[in-house]
PDB file of C-alpha atoms and ligand atoms in Angstrom:
ATOM      1  CA  MET A   1      50.943 119.733  56.164  1.00 95.00           C
ATOM      2  CA  ASN A   2      53.957 118.243  57.977  1.00 97.00           C
ATOM      3  CA  LEU A   3      55.920 120.578  60.222  1.00 98.00           C
ATOM      4  CA  VAL A   4      58.841 120.532  62.617  1.00 98.00           C
ATOM      5  CA  ILE A   5      58.914 123.200  65.333  1.00 98.00           C
ATOM      6  CA  LEU A   6      62.244 124.084  66.877  1.00 97.00           C
ATOM      7  CA  GLY A   7      63.430 126.819  69.200  1.00 96.00           C
ATOM      8  CA  PRO A   8      65.439 127.385  72.354  1.00 95.00           C
ATOM      9  CA  GLN A   9      63.913 126.478  75.694  1.00 90.00           C
ATOM     10  CA  GLY A  10      61.131 128.852  76.636  1.00 88.00           C
ATOM     11  CA  SER A  11      60.612 130.078  73.074  1.00 94.00           C
ATOM     12  CA  GLY A  12      56.960 129.032  73.252  1.00 92.00           C
ATOM     13  CA  LYS A  13      57.353 126.352  70.597  1.00 94.00           C
ATOM     14  CA  GLY A  14      54.969 124.095  72.500  1.00 93.00           C
ATOM     15  CA  ALA A  15      52.258 126.779  72.626  1.00 93.00           C
ATOM     16  CA  GLN A  16      52.656 127.490  68.897  1.00 97.00           C
ATOM     17  CA  ALA A  17      52.669 123.785  68.045  1.00 97.00           C
ATOM     18  CA  LYS A  18      49.409 123.278  69.933  1.00 96.00           C
ATOM     19  CA  LEU A  19      47.742 126.243  68.158  1.00 97.00           C
ATOM     20  CA  LEU A  20      48.759 124.826  64.770  1.00 97.00           C
ATOM     21  CA  VAL A  21      47.541 121.356  65.706  1.00 97.00           C
ATOM     22  CA  LYS A  22      44.151 122.800  66.664  1.00 96.00           C
ATOM     23  CA  LYS A  23      43.804 125.137  63.691  1.00 95.00           C
ATOM     24  CA  LEU A  24      44.917 122.642  61.040  1.00 95.00           C
ATOM     25  CA  GLY A  25      43.686 119.387  62.636  1.00 96.00           C
ATOM     26  CA  LEU A  26      47.160 117.852  62.656  1.00 97.00           C
ATOM     27  CA  ALA A  27      48.587 114.941  64.657  1.00 97.00           C
ATOM     28  CA  TYR A  28      51.068 115.963  67.357  1.00 98.00           C
ATOM     29  CA  PHE A  29      54.334 114.455  68.551  1.00 97.00           C
ATOM     30  CA  GLU A  30      56.055 115.955  71.584  1.00 96.00           C
ATOM     31  CA  PRO A  31      58.762 113.615  72.923  1.00 96.00           C
ATOM     32  CA  GLY A  32      59.586 115.924  75.872  1.00 92.00           C
ATOM     33  CA  LYS A  33      56.044 115.496  77.209  1.00 91.00           C
ATOM     34  CA  ILE A  34      56.066 111.729  76.696  1.00 94.00           C
ATOM     35  CA  PHE A  35      59.331 111.518  78.677  1.00 94.00           C
ATOM     36  CA  ARG A  36      58.021 113.720  81.492  1.00 90.00           C
ATOM     37  CA  GLN A  37      54.884 111.568  81.808  1.00 91.00           C
ATOM     38  CA  GLU A  38      56.876 108.327  81.773  1.00 94.00           C
ATOM     39  CA  ALA A  39      59.324 109.705  84.356  1.00 93.00           C
ATOM     40  CA  GLU A  40      56.383 110.711  86.549  1.00 88.00           C
ATOM     41  CA  LYS A  41      54.908 107.187  86.307  1.00 94.00           C
ATOM     42  CA  LYS A  42      58.365 105.676  86.951  1.00 94.00           C
ATOM     43  CA  THR A  43      58.026 103.237  84.032  1.00 95.00           C
ATOM     44  CA  THR A  44      61.133 101.495  82.636  1.00 94.00           C
ATOM     45  CA  LEU A  45      61.393 104.171  79.934  1.00 94.00           C
ATOM     46  CA  GLY A  46      60.733 106.907  82.511  1.00 95.00           C
ATOM     47  CA  LYS A  47      63.523 105.691  84.788  1.00 94.00           C
ATOM     48  CA  ARG A  48      65.908 105.529  81.825  1.00 94.00           C
ATOM     49  CA  VAL A  49      65.284 109.125  80.709  1.00 95.00           C
ATOM     50  CA  ALA A  50      64.773 110.928  84.058  1.00 93.00           C
ATOM     51  CA  ASN A  51      68.459 111.309  84.777  1.00 91.00           C
ATOM     52  CA  TYR A  52      69.189 112.891  81.383  1.00 91.00           C
ATOM     53  CA  MET A  53      66.251 115.258  81.658  1.00 88.00           C
ATOM     54  CA  SER A  54      67.012 116.518  85.147  1.00 83.00           C
ATOM     55  CA  ARG A  55      70.596 117.321  84.018  1.00 82.00           C
ATOM     56  CA  GLY A  56      69.391 119.154  80.898  1.00 82.00           C
ATOM     57  CA  LYS A  57      70.919 116.522  78.580  1.00 88.00           C
ATOM     58  CA  LEU A  58      69.369 114.987  75.489  1.00 93.00           C
ATOM     59  CA  VAL A  59      68.161 111.422  75.963  1.00 95.00           C
ATOM     60  CA  PRO A  60      70.050 108.863  73.803  1.00 95.00           C
ATOM     61  CA  ASP A  61      69.132 108.623  70.125  1.00 94.00           C
ATOM     62  CA  PRO A  62      67.950 104.960  70.228  1.00 94.00           C
ATOM     63  CA  VAL A  63      65.281 105.965  72.765  1.00 95.00           C
ATOM     64  CA  ILE A  64      64.085 108.763  70.483  1.00 96.00           C
ATOM     65  CA  ARG A  65      64.034 106.347  67.550  1.00 94.00           C
ATOM     66  CA  LYS A  66      61.807 103.987  69.499  1.00 94.00           C
ATOM     67  CA  VAL A  67      59.218 106.565  70.630  1.00 95.00           C
ATOM     68  CA  LEU A  68      59.149 108.137  67.148  1.00 96.00           C
ATOM     69  CA  ASP A  69      58.583 104.769  65.522  1.00 95.00           C
ATOM     70  CA  SER A  70      55.780 103.945  67.938  1.00 95.00           C
ATOM     71  CA  PHE A  71      54.123 107.326  67.275  1.00 96.00           C
ATOM     72  CA  LEU A  72      54.365 106.997  63.487  1.00 95.00           C
ATOM     73  CA  THR A  73      52.924 103.475  63.587  1.00 94.00           C
ATOM     74  CA  LYS A  74      49.984 104.248  65.871  1.00 95.00           C
ATOM     75  CA  SER A  75      48.871 107.709  64.695  1.00 95.00           C
ATOM     76  CA  ASP A  76      46.495 108.947  62.020  1.00 93.00           C
ATOM     77  CA  LEU A  77      48.783 111.139  59.938  1.00 94.00           C
ATOM     78  CA  SER A  78      46.391 111.699  57.028  1.00 93.00           C
ATOM     79  CA  LYS A  79      45.996 115.448  57.650  1.00 94.00           C
ATOM     80  CA  GLY A  80      49.636 115.967  58.556  1.00 97.00           C
ATOM     81  CA  VAL A  81      51.638 116.241  61.755  1.00 98.00           C
ATOM     82  CA  VAL A  82      53.559 118.654  63.952  1.00 98.00           C
ATOM     83  CA  PHE A  83      56.852 117.406  65.397  1.00 98.00           C
ATOM     84  CA  ASP A  84      57.628 119.500  68.476  1.00 97.00           C
ATOM     85  CA  GLY A  85      61.248 119.382  69.646  1.00 90.00           C
ATOM     86  CA  ILE A  86      62.608 116.740  67.288  1.00 96.00           C
ATOM     87  CA  PRO A  87      65.175 116.440  65.689  1.00 97.00           C
ATOM     88  CA  ARG A  88      67.516 117.928  68.301  1.00 96.00           C
ATOM     89  CA  ASN A  89      70.867 116.915  66.832  1.00 97.00           C
ATOM     90  CA  LEU A  90      72.244 116.033  63.402  1.00 97.00           C
ATOM     91  CA  SER A  91      72.242 112.281  63.920  1.00 95.00           C
ATOM     92  CA  GLN A  92      68.567 112.431  64.956  1.00 96.00           C
ATOM     93  CA  SER A  93      67.778 114.428  61.842  1.00 96.00           C
ATOM     94  CA  GLU A  94      69.213 111.617  59.693  1.00 95.00           C
ATOM     95  CA  ASP A  95      67.187 108.948  61.505  1.00 93.00           C
ATOM     96  CA  PHE A  96      64.151 111.205  61.390  1.00 96.00           C
ATOM     97  CA  GLU A  97      64.324 111.610  57.622  1.00 94.00           C
ATOM     98  CA  LYS A  98      64.736 107.882  57.135  1.00 94.00           C
ATOM     99  CA  GLU A  99      61.709 107.127  59.317  1.00 94.00           C
ATOM    100  CA  LEU A 100      59.548 109.753  57.582  1.00 95.00           C
ATOM    101  CA  GLY A 101      60.691 108.420  54.213  1.00 95.00           C
ATOM    102  CA  LYS A 102      59.532 104.911  55.140  1.00 93.00           C
ATOM    103  CA  LYS A 103      56.053 106.298  55.891  1.00 91.00           C
ATOM    104  CA  LYS A 104      56.075 108.477  52.748  1.00 93.00           C
ATOM    105  CA  ILE A 105      55.860 111.623  54.833  1.00 94.00           C
ATOM    106  CA  GLU A 106      57.494 114.714  53.380  1.00 95.00           C
ATOM    107  CA  LEU A 107      58.440 117.622  55.617  1.00 96.00           C
ATOM    108  CA  ASP A 108      56.908 120.873  54.321  1.00 96.00           C
ATOM    109  CA  ARG A 109      58.441 123.360  56.723  1.00 97.00           C
ATOM    110  CA  THR A 110      60.606 123.676  59.811  1.00 97.00           C
ATOM    111  CA  VAL A 111      59.484 126.589  61.963  1.00 97.00           C
ATOM    112  CA  LEU A 112      62.134 128.170  64.193  1.00 98.00           C
ATOM    113  CA  ILE A 113      60.704 130.221  67.050  1.00 97.00           C
ATOM    114  CA  ASP A 114      63.689 132.288  68.076  1.00 97.00           C
ATOM    115  CA  ILE A 115      64.425 134.168  71.303  1.00 97.00           C
ATOM    116  CA  SER A 116      67.660 135.338  72.972  1.00 95.00           C
ATOM    117  CA  GLU A 117      69.341 133.294  75.739  1.00 91.00           C
ATOM    118  CA  LYS A 118      68.614 136.073  78.210  1.00 91.00           C
ATOM    119  CA  GLU A 119      64.905 135.926  77.408  1.00 92.00           C
ATOM    120  CA  SER A 120      64.978 132.148  77.561  1.00 92.00           C
ATOM    121  CA  ILE A 121      66.346 132.173  81.119  1.00 90.00           C
ATOM    122  CA  ARG A 122      63.919 134.930  82.157  1.00 89.00           C
ATOM    123  CA  ARG A 123      60.924 132.967  80.875  1.00 88.00           C
ATOM    124  CA  LEU A 124      61.950 129.503  82.059  1.00 86.00           C
ATOM    125  CA  THR A 125      62.535 130.523  85.634  1.00 88.00           C
ATOM    126  CA  ALA A 126      58.939 131.879  85.588  1.00 91.00           C
ATOM    127  CA  ARG A 127      57.444 128.720  84.094  1.00 88.00           C
ATOM    128  CA  ARG A 128      55.040 126.664  86.199  1.00 92.00           C
ATOM    129  CA  ILE A 129      53.202 123.447  85.445  1.00 92.00           C
ATOM    130  CA  CYS A 130      50.125 121.844  86.976  1.00 94.00           C
ATOM    131  CA  PRO A 131      51.219 118.493  88.494  1.00 91.00           C
ATOM    132  CA  GLN A 132      47.655 117.207  88.148  1.00 93.00           C
ATOM    133  CA  CYS A 133      46.589 117.993  84.573  1.00 92.00           C
ATOM    134  CA  GLY A 134      49.861 119.127  82.968  1.00 88.00           C
ATOM    135  CA  ARG A 135      48.658 122.610  81.957  1.00 92.00           C
ATOM    136  CA  VAL A 136      51.580 124.977  81.499  1.00 89.00           C
ATOM    137  CA  TYR A 137      51.689 128.563  82.815  1.00 92.00           C
ATOM    138  CA  ASN A 138      54.215 131.370  82.873  1.00 88.00           C
ATOM    139  CA  LEU A 139      54.107 133.887  85.702  1.00 91.00           C
ATOM    140  CA  LEU A 140      55.294 136.579  83.231  1.00 87.00           C
ATOM    141  CA  THR A 141      53.409 135.824  80.024  1.00 79.00           C
ATOM    142  CA  LEU A 142      50.619 133.379  80.840  1.00 87.00           C
ATOM    143  CA  PRO A 143      49.818 133.623  84.557  1.00 94.00           C
ATOM    144  CA  PRO A 144      47.069 131.614  86.285  1.00 97.00           C
ATOM    145  CA  LYS A 145      43.991 133.613  87.332  1.00 96.00           C
ATOM    146  CA  LYS A 146      44.547 133.081  91.055  1.00 92.00           C
ATOM    147  CA  ASP A 147      47.708 132.769  93.173  1.00 89.00           C
ATOM    148  CA  GLU A 148      49.897 130.030  91.776  1.00 92.00           C
ATOM    149  CA  LYS A 149      46.997 127.611  91.275  1.00 96.00           C
ATOM    150  CA  CYS A 150      45.779 125.839  88.125  1.00 97.00           C
ATOM    151  CA  ASP A 151      42.741 127.537  86.507  1.00 97.00           C
ATOM    152  CA  ASP A 152      41.319 124.131  85.536  1.00 96.00           C
ATOM    153  CA  CYS A 153      41.838 121.923  88.595  1.00 95.00           C
ATOM    154  CA  GLN A 154      43.046 124.355  91.303  1.00 95.00           C
ATOM    155  CA  SER A 155      46.162 122.288  92.087  1.00 96.00           C
ATOM    156  CA  LYS A 156      49.186 124.172  93.369  1.00 96.00           C
ATOM    157  CA  LEU A 157      51.515 124.847  90.422  1.00 96.00           C
ATOM    158  CA  ILE A 158      55.113 123.597  90.488  1.00 93.00           C
ATOM    159  CA  SER A 159      58.358 124.180  88.545  1.00 89.00           C
ATOM    160  CA  ARG A 160      59.643 121.431  86.266  1.00 79.00           C
ATOM    161  CA  LYS A 161      62.655 119.507  87.652  1.00 73.00           C
ATOM    162  CA  ASP A 162      64.738 120.461  84.626  1.00 73.00           C
ATOM    163  CA  GLU A 163      64.045 124.163  85.191  1.00 78.00           C
ATOM    164  CA  SER A 164      66.564 124.936  87.885  1.00 79.00           C
ATOM    165  CA  VAL A 165      68.959 127.681  86.715  1.00 81.00           C
ATOM    166  CA  GLU A 166      71.820 125.126  86.309  1.00 82.00           C
ATOM    167  CA  ALA A 167      69.665 122.739  84.264  1.00 82.00           C
ATOM    168  CA  ILE A 168      68.363 125.610  82.123  1.00 86.00           C
ATOM    169  CA  LYS A 169      71.918 126.748  81.338  1.00 87.00           C
ATOM    170  CA  GLU A 170      72.859 123.179  80.443  1.00 88.00           C
ATOM    171  CA  ARG A 171      69.798 122.836  78.186  1.00 89.00           C
ATOM    172  CA  LEU A 172      70.708 126.085  76.413  1.00 92.00           C
ATOM    173  CA  LYS A 173      74.265 124.856  75.920  1.00 93.00           C
ATOM    174  CA  THR A 174      72.912 121.618  74.456  1.00 93.00           C
ATOM    175  CA  TYR A 175      70.645 123.648  72.175  1.00 95.00           C
ATOM    176  CA  ARG A 176      73.531 125.846  70.997  1.00 95.00           C
ATOM    177  CA  GLU A 177      75.929 122.976  70.396  1.00 97.00           C
ATOM    178  CA  GLN A 178      73.609 120.276  69.086  1.00 96.00           C
ATOM    179  CA  THR A 179      70.334 121.743  67.833  1.00 97.00           C
ATOM    180  CA  LEU A 180      71.582 124.903  66.094  1.00 97.00           C
ATOM    181  CA  PRO A 181      73.383 122.752  63.478  1.00 98.00           C
ATOM    182  CA  VAL A 182      69.980 121.137  62.728  1.00 98.00           C
ATOM    183  CA  VAL A 183      68.503 124.623  62.244  1.00 98.00           C
ATOM    184  CA  GLY A 184      71.368 125.363  59.833  1.00 97.00           C
ATOM    185  CA  TYR A 185      70.662 122.148  57.972  1.00 97.00           C
ATOM    186  CA  TYR A 186      67.014 123.097  57.350  1.00 97.00           C
ATOM    187  CA  ARG A 187      68.003 126.660  56.446  1.00 97.00           C
ATOM    188  CA  LYS A 188      70.320 125.290  53.761  1.00 97.00           C
ATOM    189  CA  LYS A 189      67.549 123.027  52.528  1.00 95.00           C
ATOM    190  CA  GLY A 190      65.370 126.126  52.049  1.00 95.00           C
ATOM    191  CA  ILE A 191      62.464 124.979  54.239  1.00 96.00           C
ATOM    192  CA  LEU A 192      63.171 127.037  57.378  1.00 97.00           C
ATOM    193  CA  LEU A 193      60.715 129.703  58.534  1.00 97.00           C
ATOM    194  CA  GLU A 194      62.426 132.006  61.031  1.00 97.00           C
ATOM    195  CA  ILE A 195      59.990 133.571  63.456  1.00 97.00           C
ATOM    196  CA  ASP A 196      60.659 136.249  66.079  1.00 98.00           C
ATOM    197  CA  GLY A 197      59.480 134.617  69.314  1.00 97.00           C
ATOM    198  CA  GLU A 198      59.712 137.739  71.475  1.00 96.00           C
ATOM    199  CA  ARG A 199      56.123 138.818  70.709  1.00 95.00           C
ATOM    200  CA  PRO A 200      52.705 137.853  72.104  1.00 91.00           C
ATOM    201  CA  ILE A 201      51.601 134.249  71.446  1.00 92.00           C
ATOM    202  CA  GLU A 202      48.643 135.166  69.215  1.00 96.00           C
ATOM    203  CA  VAL A 203      50.709 137.615  67.093  1.00 97.00           C
ATOM    204  CA  ILE A 204      53.319 134.906  66.525  1.00 98.00           C
ATOM    205  CA  HIS A 205      50.610 132.398  65.611  1.00 98.00           C
ATOM    206  CA  GLN A 206      49.103 134.750  63.014  1.00 98.00           C
ATOM    207  CA  ASP A 207      52.579 135.406  61.597  1.00 97.00           C
ATOM    208  CA  ILE A 208      53.258 131.654  61.248  1.00 97.00           C
ATOM    209  CA  MET A 209      49.874 131.054  59.559  1.00 97.00           C
ATOM    210  CA  LYS A 210      50.461 133.936  57.134  1.00 96.00           C
ATOM    211  CA  ARG A 211      53.931 132.750  56.234  1.00 95.00           C
ATOM    212  CA  LEU A 212      52.893 129.115  55.871  1.00 94.00           C
ATOM    213  CA  LYS A 213      50.276 130.224  53.332  1.00 91.00           C
ATOM    214  CA  ARG A 214      52.528 132.709  51.529  1.00 84.00           C
ATOM    215  CA  GLU A 215      55.623 130.528  51.328  1.00 70.00           C
ATOM    216  CA  LYS A 216      53.937 127.276  50.227  1.00 62.00           C
TER     217      LYS A 216
HETATM  218  P1  AMP B 301      61.450 119.696  75.965  1.00 64.07           P
HETATM  219  O1  AMP B 301      60.183 119.797  76.739  1.00 64.07           O
HETATM  220  O2  AMP B 301      61.214 119.553  74.484  1.00 64.07           O
HETATM  221  O3  AMP B 301      62.443 120.757  76.308  1.00 64.07           O
HETATM  222  O4  AMP B 301      62.116 118.308  76.413  1.00 64.07           O
HETATM  223  C1  AMP B 301      62.452 118.054  77.755  1.00 64.07           C
HETATM  224  C2  AMP B 301      63.619 117.072  77.813  1.00 64.07           C
HETATM  225  O5  AMP B 301      63.251 115.838  77.148  1.00 64.07           O
HETATM  226  C3  AMP B 301      64.892 117.526  77.089  1.00 64.07           C
HETATM  227  O6  AMP B 301      65.694 118.368  77.890  1.00 64.07           O
HETATM  228  C4  AMP B 301      65.554 116.187  76.792  1.00 64.07           C
HETATM  229  O7  AMP B 301      66.162 115.637  77.946  1.00 64.07           O
HETATM  230  C5  AMP B 301      64.358 115.316  76.441  1.00 64.07           C
HETATM  231  N1  AMP B 301      64.055 115.385  74.989  1.00 64.07           N
HETATM  232  C6  AMP B 301      62.951 115.885  74.379  1.00 64.07           C
HETATM  233  N2  AMP B 301      63.010 115.785  73.047  1.00 64.07           N
HETATM  234  C7  AMP B 301      64.197 115.190  72.796  1.00 64.07           C
HETATM  235  C8  AMP B 301      64.880 114.797  71.608  1.00 64.07           C
HETATM  236  N3  AMP B 301      64.366 114.980  70.384  1.00 64.07           N
HETATM  237  N4  AMP B 301      66.104 114.205  71.739  1.00 64.07           N
HETATM  238  C9  AMP B 301      66.660 113.981  72.955  1.00 64.07           C
HETATM  239  N5  AMP B 301      66.083 114.333  74.104  1.00 64.07           N
HETATM  240  C10 AMP B 301      64.868 114.925  74.038  1.00 64.07           C
END
Protein backbone atom coordinates (compact mmCIF):
# COMPACT_ATOMS: atom_id res chain seq x y z
CA MET A 1 0.00 0.00 0.00
CA ASN A 2 1.34 3.45 -0.94
CA LEU A 3 0.18 6.37 1.18
CA VAL A 4 0.73 10.09 1.55
CA ILE A 5 0.08 11.61 4.98
CA LEU A 6 -0.69 15.30 5.17
CA GLY A 7 -1.91 17.60 7.91
CA PRO A 8 -1.19 20.93 9.55
CA GLN A 9 1.77 21.23 11.89
CA GLY A 10 1.16 19.39 15.13
CA SER A 11 -1.61 17.22 13.69
CA GLY A 12 0.32 14.10 14.69
CA LYS A 13 0.88 13.01 11.10
CA GLY A 14 4.36 11.79 12.00
CA ALA A 15 3.05 9.62 14.85
CA GLN A 16 0.34 8.14 12.60
CA ALA A 17 2.80 7.57 9.77
CA LYS A 18 5.13 5.66 12.09
CA LEU A 19 2.27 3.46 13.39
CA LEU A 20 1.26 2.60 9.82
CA VAL A 21 4.86 1.86 8.84
CA LYS A 22 5.16 -0.54 11.78
CA LYS A 23 1.79 -2.22 11.34
CA LEU A 24 2.01 -2.68 7.57
CA GLY A 25 5.79 -3.09 7.18
CA LEU A 26 6.07 -0.14 4.81
CA ALA A 27 9.08 1.97 3.79
CA TYR A 28 9.06 5.51 5.20
CA PHE A 29 10.01 8.87 3.73
CA GLU A 30 10.01 11.93 5.97
CA PRO A 31 11.85 14.84 4.32
CA GLY A 32 11.41 17.12 7.38
CA LYS A 33 13.45 14.69 9.49
CA ILE A 34 16.14 14.30 6.84
CA PHE A 35 16.50 18.10 6.69
CA ARG A 36 16.65 18.46 10.48
CA GLN A 37 19.39 15.80 10.69
CA GLU A 38 21.39 17.38 7.86
CA ALA A 39 21.03 20.84 9.42
CA GLU A 40 22.24 19.42 12.74
CA LYS A 41 25.30 17.87 11.04
CA LYS A 42 25.90 21.13 9.12
CA THR A 43 26.33 19.28 5.80
CA THR A 44 26.10 21.20 2.51
CA LEU A 45 22.44 20.20 2.21
CA GLY A 46 21.86 21.03 5.89
CA LYS A 47 23.30 24.52 5.52
CA ARG A 48 21.16 25.11 2.43
CA VAL A 49 17.87 24.17 4.13
CA ALA A 50 18.41 25.47 7.70
CA ASN A 51 17.49 29.04 6.88
CA TYR A 52 14.19 28.05 5.25
CA MET A 53 13.27 25.74 8.10
CA SER A 54 13.97 28.19 10.91
CA ARG A 55 11.73 30.77 9.14
CA GLY A 56 8.91 28.25 8.65
CA LYS A 57 9.31 28.31 4.85
CA LEU A 58 9.26 25.37 2.47
CA VAL A 59 12.67 24.41 1.13
CA PRO A 60 13.00 24.86 -2.68
CA ASP A 61 11.44 22.23 -4.92
CA PRO A 62 14.72 21.10 -6.59
CA VAL A 63 16.04 20.09 -3.16
CA ILE A 64 12.90 18.04 -2.50
CA ARG A 65 13.23 16.43 -5.93
CA LYS A 66 16.77 15.37 -5.12
CA VAL A 67 16.06 13.80 -1.71
CA LEU A 68 12.93 12.08 -3.07
CA ASP A 69 14.86 10.63 -5.98
CA SER A 70 17.60 9.37 -3.69
CA PHE A 71 15.02 7.75 -1.39
CA LEU A 72 13.15 6.06 -4.24
CA THR A 73 16.38 4.71 -5.72
CA LYS A 74 17.82 3.33 -2.49
CA SER A 75 14.74 1.93 -0.71
CA ASP A 76 12.96 -1.41 -0.77
CA LEU A 77 9.46 -0.36 -1.79
CA SER A 78 8.08 -3.86 -2.42
CA LYS A 79 5.56 -3.73 0.45
CA GLY A 80 4.64 -0.11 -0.14
CA VAL A 81 5.63 3.23 1.36
CA VAL A 82 4.39 6.09 3.51
CA PHE A 83 5.26 9.61 2.35
CA ASP A 84 5.07 11.90 5.38
CA GLY A 85 4.82 15.61 4.59
CA ILE A 86 5.25 15.51 0.82
CA PRO A 87 3.91 16.93 -1.51
CA ARG A 88 3.52 20.32 0.19
CA ASN A 89 2.60 22.45 -2.82
CA LEU A 90 1.05 21.90 -6.24
CA SER A 91 4.30 22.00 -8.18
CA GLN A 92 5.75 19.33 -5.86
CA SER A 93 2.69 17.19 -6.41
CA GLU A 94 3.35 17.25 -10.17
CA ASP A 95 7.01 16.28 -9.73
CA PHE A 96 5.99 13.68 -7.17
CA GLU A 97 3.56 11.98 -9.54
CA LYS A 98 6.14 11.94 -12.31
CA GLU A 99 8.75 10.36 -10.04
CA LEU A 100 6.32 7.74 -8.71
CA GLY A 101 5.22 7.00 -12.27
CA LYS A 102 8.82 6.31 -13.30
CA LYS A 103 9.09 3.72 -10.50
CA LYS A 104 5.64 2.27 -11.30
CA ILE A 105 4.35 3.26 -7.89
CA GLU A 106 0.66 4.08 -7.66
CA LEU A 107 -0.68 6.14 -4.78
CA ASP A 108 -3.54 4.30 -3.03
CA ARG A 109 -4.62 6.93 -0.54
CA THR A 110 -3.78 10.36 0.84
CA VAL A 111 -4.60 10.58 4.53
CA LEU A 112 -5.36 14.05 5.90
CA ILE A 113 -5.04 14.31 9.67
CA ASP A 114 -6.93 17.50 10.38
CA ILE A 115 -6.86 19.82 13.40
CA SER A 116 -7.76 23.50 13.89
CA GLU A 117 -5.09 26.25 13.81
CA LYS A 118 -5.74 26.96 17.47
CA GLU A 119 -5.05 23.34 18.39
CA SER A 120 -1.99 23.32 16.16
CA ILE A 121 -0.45 26.28 18.00
CA ARG A 122 -1.40 24.80 21.39
CA ARG A 123 0.28 21.49 20.58
CA LEU A 124 3.39 22.82 18.84
CA THR A 125 4.37 25.14 21.63
CA ALA A 126 4.26 22.06 23.92
CA ARG A 127 6.35 19.89 21.61
CA ARG A 128 9.79 18.76 22.78
CA ILE A 129 12.43 16.66 21.08
CA CYS A 130 15.37 14.68 22.42
CA PRO A 131 18.56 16.24 20.94
CA GLN A 132 20.36 12.93 21.41
CA CYS A 133 18.08 10.26 19.92
CA GLY A 134 15.41 12.35 18.17
CA ARG A 135 12.43 10.95 20.11
CA VAL A 136 9.50 13.36 20.03
CA TYR A 137 7.35 14.26 23.05
CA ASN A 138 4.47 16.60 23.75
CA LEU A 139 4.05 18.01 27.24
CA LEU A 140 0.25 17.93 26.72
CA THR A 141 -0.39 14.67 24.88
CA LEU A 142 2.75 12.56 25.10
CA PRO A 143 4.81 13.72 28.09
CA PRO A 144 8.10 12.11 29.18
CA LYS A 145 7.93 10.04 32.38
CA LYS A 146 10.23 12.35 34.34
CA ASP A 147 10.77 16.13 34.26
CA GLU A 148 11.57 17.22 30.74
CA LYS A 149 14.01 14.35 30.14
CA CYS A 150 14.03 11.66 27.44
CA ASP A 151 12.63 8.29 28.65
CA ASP A 152 15.19 6.43 26.51
CA CYS A 153 18.46 8.31 27.01
CA GLN A 154 17.69 10.80 29.82
CA SER A 155 18.90 13.81 27.79
CA LYS A 156 17.28 17.14 28.54
CA LEU A 157 14.50 17.73 25.99
CA ILE A 158 14.54 20.83 23.78
CA SER A 159 12.12 22.70 21.47
CA ARG A 160 12.71 22.56 17.72
CA LYS A 161 14.16 25.78 16.23
CA ASP A 162 11.18 26.13 13.90
CA GLU A 163 8.75 25.96 16.83
CA SER A 164 8.92 29.52 18.07
CA VAL A 165 5.45 31.13 17.95
CA GLU A 166 6.47 33.30 14.93
CA ALA A 167 7.83 30.31 13.00
CA ILE A 168 4.75 28.24 13.84
CA LYS A 169 2.44 30.98 12.53
CA GLU A 170 4.52 31.20 9.36
CA ARG A 171 4.40 27.41 8.90
CA LEU A 172 0.61 27.46 9.30
CA LYS A 173 0.34 30.25 6.74
CA THR A 174 2.48 28.21 4.34
CA TYR A 175 0.24 25.20 4.98
CA ARG A 176 -2.93 27.21 4.33
CA GLU A 177 -1.64 28.87 1.17
CA GLN A 178 0.42 26.09 -0.39
CA THR A 179 -0.53 22.69 1.02
CA LEU A 180 -4.33 23.04 1.26
CA PRO A 181 -4.54 23.21 -2.57
CA VAL A 182 -2.74 19.82 -2.64
CA VAL A 183 -5.36 18.45 -0.23
CA GLY A 184 -8.05 19.77 -2.60
CA TYR A 185 -6.33 18.09 -5.52
CA TYR A 186 -6.42 14.66 -3.84
CA ARG A 187 -10.00 15.22 -2.69
CA LYS A 188 -11.02 15.84 -6.31
CA LYS A 189 -9.14 12.73 -7.36
CA GLY A 190 -11.26 10.73 -4.89
CA ILE A 191 -8.36 9.25 -2.90
CA LEU A 192 -8.47 11.51 0.18
CA LEU A 193 -9.28 10.07 3.60
CA GLU A 194 -10.21 12.89 5.98
CA ILE A 195 -9.45 12.05 9.58
CA ASP A 196 -10.33 14.05 12.71
CA GLY A 197 -6.94 14.56 14.39
CA GLU A 198 -8.30 15.97 17.65
CA ARG A 199 -8.59 12.53 19.29
CA PRO A 200 -6.13 10.21 21.06
CA ILE A 201 -3.33 8.78 18.88
CA GLU A 202 -4.47 5.14 19.17
CA VAL A 203 -8.13 5.99 18.37
CA ILE A 204 -7.01 7.85 15.25
CA HIS A 205 -4.78 4.94 14.23
CA GLN A 206 -7.65 2.45 14.54
CA ASP A 207 -9.89 4.78 12.53
CA ILE A 208 -7.30 5.04 9.73
CA MET A 209 -6.82 1.24 9.63
CA LYS A 210 -10.58 0.67 9.51
CA ARG A 211 -11.09 3.18 6.73
CA LEU A 212 -8.12 1.94 4.71
CA LYS A 213 -9.67 -1.54 4.76
CA ARG A 214 -13.24 -0.38 4.12
CA GLU A 215 -12.47 2.11 1.37
CA LYS A 216 -10.03 -0.03 -0.66
P1 LIG B 1 7.96 18.94 8.96
O1 LIG B 1 8.65 18.23 10.07
O2 LIG B 1 7.33 18.00 7.97
O3 LIG B 1 7.04 20.02 9.43
O4 LIG B 1 9.12 19.68 8.14
C1 LIG B 1 9.96 20.63 8.75
C2 LIG B 1 10.45 21.63 7.71
O5 LIG B 1 11.17 20.93 6.66
C3 LIG B 1 9.35 22.39 6.97
O6 LIG B 1 8.90 23.52 7.69
C4 LIG B 1 10.07 22.76 5.67
O7 LIG B 1 10.96 23.84 5.86
C5 LIG B 1 10.89 21.51 5.40
N1 LIG B 1 10.13 20.53 4.59
C6 LIG B 1 9.70 19.29 4.95
N2 LIG B 1 9.04 18.68 3.96
C7 LIG B 1 9.05 19.56 2.93
C8 LIG B 1 8.52 19.54 1.61
N3 LIG B 1 7.85 18.50 1.11
N4 LIG B 1 8.73 20.64 0.83
C9 LIG B 1 9.42 21.72 1.28
N5 LIG B 1 9.92 21.80 2.51
C10 LIG B 1 9.75 20.74 3.33
